[in-house]
Each structure stands twice: as C-alpha cells, then as structure tokens.
Amino acid sequence: MRYFPLFADLRDRCVLVVGGGAVAERKVRLLLEAGARVRLVAPEVTPWLRENPAIAVHREPFDPRHFEGAVLAVAATDDRAVNAAVAAAGRERNVLVNVVDVAELSSFIVPAIVDRSPLVIAISTGGVAPVLARLVRERLESLLDGSFGQLAGLLQRWRARIKGRLPDVSARRRFYEAVLRGQVSALVRTNDLPGAERELARALQYADAPRRGSVVLVGAGPGDAGLLTLNALRALQEADVILHDRLVADEVLSLARRDADRICVGKMAGGHSVAQGRINELLLEQARCGRRVVRLKGGDPFIFGRGGEELEFLEQHGIPFEVVPGITAAIACGAYAGIPLTHREHAQSVRFVTAHSLDSMGGLDWATLAKERQTLALYMGVAGLGTIRDQLVQHGRAPSTPVAIVENGSRSNQRVVLATLAELEDAGRAAAVQSPALVIVGEVTALAEKLHWFGSAPAYWRALRAAA
Ligand code: SAH
C-alpha cells in the first residue's frame, strides 16, 4: 500500500490553501464542511472565496510564513513554481501538503468520496488512475442510496444506548447485523424514520429474543442480470434464504449472498413441481425462523407471477414484506427483439395476456383482443399457438397481422421468429419454439426487421419454410 488511508479531524484546525480559482474553491468547500479554519493565499480570488466570511483571505503572493500554525496545506495554483514552493515549505516544516493533481509533489492525496454522512467512503488509486477511482465512486454512489446516511445517523444517535444494553461486544455485533439486514433499515429506506426508530427501540428491548423474519418479493427480470434493479441486488445480498422459480437465470442467482440458502420451487408451464400451497408454507416457515427471505420470481412478481397471492397469505399470517418490481417479459422481449410495443402509427395500447391453458384462454374476451391498432403480449402461449390464431382470426383480426415469437428474451440464446398470424402455429412448430417464449401480435412486430440489435437476427417463417 503506497498511501496510508485516514480520516482527519480538522475541526478548528488551520488549513492553508494556496490558490484562488475554481479548483481552490472546490477544496475549500470540502474543508469548510469538515469544520476546518481555512487560510487562503492568492493575489486573485473568485468572488465566492472573497465574500465568504468563514475564510481568512490573504490577497498576496505565497510566502512560507503563511504556514504559521497550519496542520495541512493544499496547493491549488496553476503555477508549477508556486506549487513546488508550497511543497518545499511544507516539507521543511513537517506539514503535509497536497498539490492538486501532482502526486510527485504531494505528501498526502485526497480521495474520491461518497458522502452519506456520517457514513463516508474514501476511494483512492494512489493517484495512478483517478478515472478508475471516479468510476468506482459512481458505482458506490448508485449502490448506496440516500437512506444509508440516515441509517448511519440513526445508529449514531442510538450508539450509547445500544452499548449500555449490550455490553458484550459480540452480542452487540450480532444486534447491529440484525438491525442493518432487517426491518429497521427497510423502514429507513421507505423514509419512515419514526417507524425505524420505534422498531430499533423494540429490537433493542428484545435483543435477546429471536429475530423477526420478513419476506422480500423480488422481480428477477427476464434473464439478463443487468436488468435487475439496485433494490433487487441489495435484497439478494442481504438474504438468508432465497426461494426461486426455475425461470430465474443462473446469472441472476450468482449475484446473491454466497452463504444464502437457495431453494428452487420452480414451476414451468406443464412440468409441475412445488404446489403453490407448499410454497406459501415454506415462505412462512422460513420467515418464522427469523430469517430474511427473498422470494425471487422471473420477470415482475405481480405480472402472472402469483406474487399477489403469496403476499395475501403472508399478510394473513402477520409476516412483514416488501416488493421489488422487475422487468416483465413483455417489456424485455420487446426491447431485446427491437419491437416497440406501442408506436404512433401502429398501436396505441398494449395488453399483457395469459395464454396458459385452454381453460384460461376460454375466459378471455377475444373480441376485444382482436381489435386493431393494439399490441398483444401473450405469456405462456407456446402450447396454444393454434388457439390464439383461431380465436383472433375468428374475432376479426386480419390473418396477415404480423406476429413474433420471442424465445429466451434478453438471454444469450434469444431467438426471434417472425410470421403472420395465419402462420403462427406452423412457424412455432417449424422453429421448435420452447418455453420460456412470448408471443407478440401486432403490426409493431414487423419493425424487428430493421430495429433488431441483440443476438441473432430474427428468423422469418417464410425462410424457415423454404428451407424445410
Ligand atoms: N412474472 C413473469 C411471467 C411469468 S409467466 C414476468 O413478469 O415476466 C412465464 C411466462 O413468461 C413464460 O411462459 C413466457 O411466456 C414469459 N417469459 C418469461 N421470461 C421470458 C423470457 N426470458 N423470454 C420470453 N418469454 C419469457
């Protein structure tokens, strides 16, 4: 390690800043935030520096005597000679000096920071790759939403009380872990600070009792892990146990906390596995053990995912829950196949329809679905392509309406088959389309011909037929 990282207490300490431009201004702002007394030396200074009463401005050239009483110094001029003189004077007096962006002349460097005070993260590459440091900072910025600062503030206020109640260090560590992974931080995230405070008080009171479990219903998206939300990622990393569908991609599961238990309760159309009642029971059992349960579902949990039913069950049993939406198959398949689901010239609305079974399709209002100028996104329809075609045509949709079948949308093995409504069943059969696949009906599907950008080019049913 080339530099020793530290956080300095500069409250009421004098810090010398040499330079009066925009760079100096940035450094001064930060120093003032940390409570430092700033002595600024420069013949020319910006209006903000000049007019700020908190800064002692010396409008004169730098002189080593300006170091008098300073614990740190920053050289922020664009004059190499002046910067070097500041560095030399600091070295002589054993005062640490940072020359902005010149590591060779600096005896300390200033990290990139993510500020969620009192939580502050400092990042440095030792001056070797500042752009990389900035990139890391951006990632952390997006990972740590504003609630982290509030959470840290809350713990700061409660620190003494927590220490009093739990004198044992490891008991205290366990308590903090539970608080940070559990309801308190969830409440802070939903901006309910009073609720978080109450929950923290309750948790502290029952600190020796078993912890209360909870469930996060998370949408895993269609497959591409890049389509997860930041909240989904966090839930996966906080989970004690994950109950997931078979539809959830391995790529997504690999982002979960390494030591979280995984239970596959997978259901795929046709191949029945764990019954819904049993899934509900499992959720309840796990949450009652005090665990943080993630119920992970393909796409969005509230779109043909039975998310609602599971939450109703949890609500009946008093288990607290949160929901993290995901990108549903229709949205993802449209985007990744180059099919805009609405388009001013072709479709003013889009419908998400389940075509799961003959039973469920029997209950659909086909007359409405067959109307022109709308897009249909049919989920779970692979086995019912013939029925979809017959019903739509019988109810008046033109047999020449363009359709698309998107198999494994957003995944590396995505396939898109284009055909007309009349050809839908034959096209599916010729291409041997497998689940998961989404059927899209409407003029917009023809746009895939020019707008496709991901994976292999769409296959045309006509070409498939010619090849056969
Ligand atoms: N809750 C999920 C849907 C569950 S129903 C969601 O919001 O996406 C399962 C059906 O979703 C599948 O039969 C298929 O029609 C569709 N589906 C899910 N993932 C898909 C994918 N990657 N590509 C194409 N269709 C998909």
mmCIF file of N, CA and C in Angstrom, residues 38 121 168 189 217 237 246 333 358 424 436 465:
data_model
loop_
_atom_site.group_PDB
_atom_site.id
_atom_site.type_symbol
_atom_site.label_atom_id
_atom_site.label_comp_id
_atom_site.label_asym_id
_atom_site.label_seq_id
_atom_site.Cartn_x
_atom_site.Cartn_y
_atom_site.Cartn_z
ATOM 1 N N VAL A 38 -9.982 27.884 7.312
ATOM 2 C CA VAL A 38 -9.214 27.966 6.077
ATOM 3 C C VAL A 38 -8.491 29.307 5.978
ATOM 4 N N ILE A 121 -17.262 7.198 2.406
ATOM 5 C CA ILE A 121 -16.369 6.218 1.798
ATOM 6 C C ILE A 121 -15.331 6.960 0.984
ATOM 7 N N ASP A 168 -21.697 -6.764 25.886
ATOM 8 C CA ASP A 168 -20.847 -7.773 25.262
ATOM 9 C C ASP A 168 -20.616 -7.442 23.777
ATOM 10 N N ARG A 189 -35.383 2.935 4.536
ATOM 11 C CA ARG A 189 -35.438 3.010 3.071
ATOM 12 C C ARG A 189 -36.777 3.530 2.581
ATOM 13 N N LEU A 217 -40.338 -9.792 -1.863
ATOM 14 C CA LEU A 217 -40.775 -10.385 -3.131
ATOM 15 C C LEU A 217 -40.035 -9.637 -4.237
ATOM 16 N N GLN A 237 -28.358 -9.580 -1.770
ATOM 17 C CA GLN A 237 -27.137 -9.610 -0.970
ATOM 18 C C GLN A 237 -27.420 -9.635 0.519
ATOM 19 N N ARG A 246 -37.838 -21.663 -11.355
ATOM 20 C CA ARG A 246 -36.855 -22.221 -12.285
ATOM 21 C C ARG A 246 -36.528 -21.218 -13.388
ATOM 22 N N CYS A 333 -38.738 -8.517 -23.843
ATOM 23 C CA CYS A 333 -38.734 -9.131 -25.175
ATOM 24 C C CYS A 333 -38.918 -8.057 -26.243
ATOM 25 N N LEU A 358 -55.987 -23.963 -22.214
ATOM 26 C CA LEU A 358 -57.265 -23.817 -22.914
ATOM 27 C C LEU A 358 -58.286 -23.216 -21.983
ATOM 28 N N LEU A 424 -48.869 -18.505 -37.503
ATOM 29 C CA LEU A 424 -48.293 -18.554 -36.143
ATOM 30 C C LEU A 424 -47.968 -19.973 -35.675
ATOM 31 N N PRO A 436 -39.046 -20.640 -22.003
ATOM 32 C CA PRO A 436 -39.964 -19.510 -22.000
ATOM 33 C C PRO A 436 -39.966 -18.749 -23.322
ATOM 34 N N ARG A 465 -39.670 -21.979 -43.799
ATOM 35 C CA ARG A 465 -40.486 -22.915 -44.586
ATOM 36 C C ARG A 465 -39.760 -23.306 -45.880
#
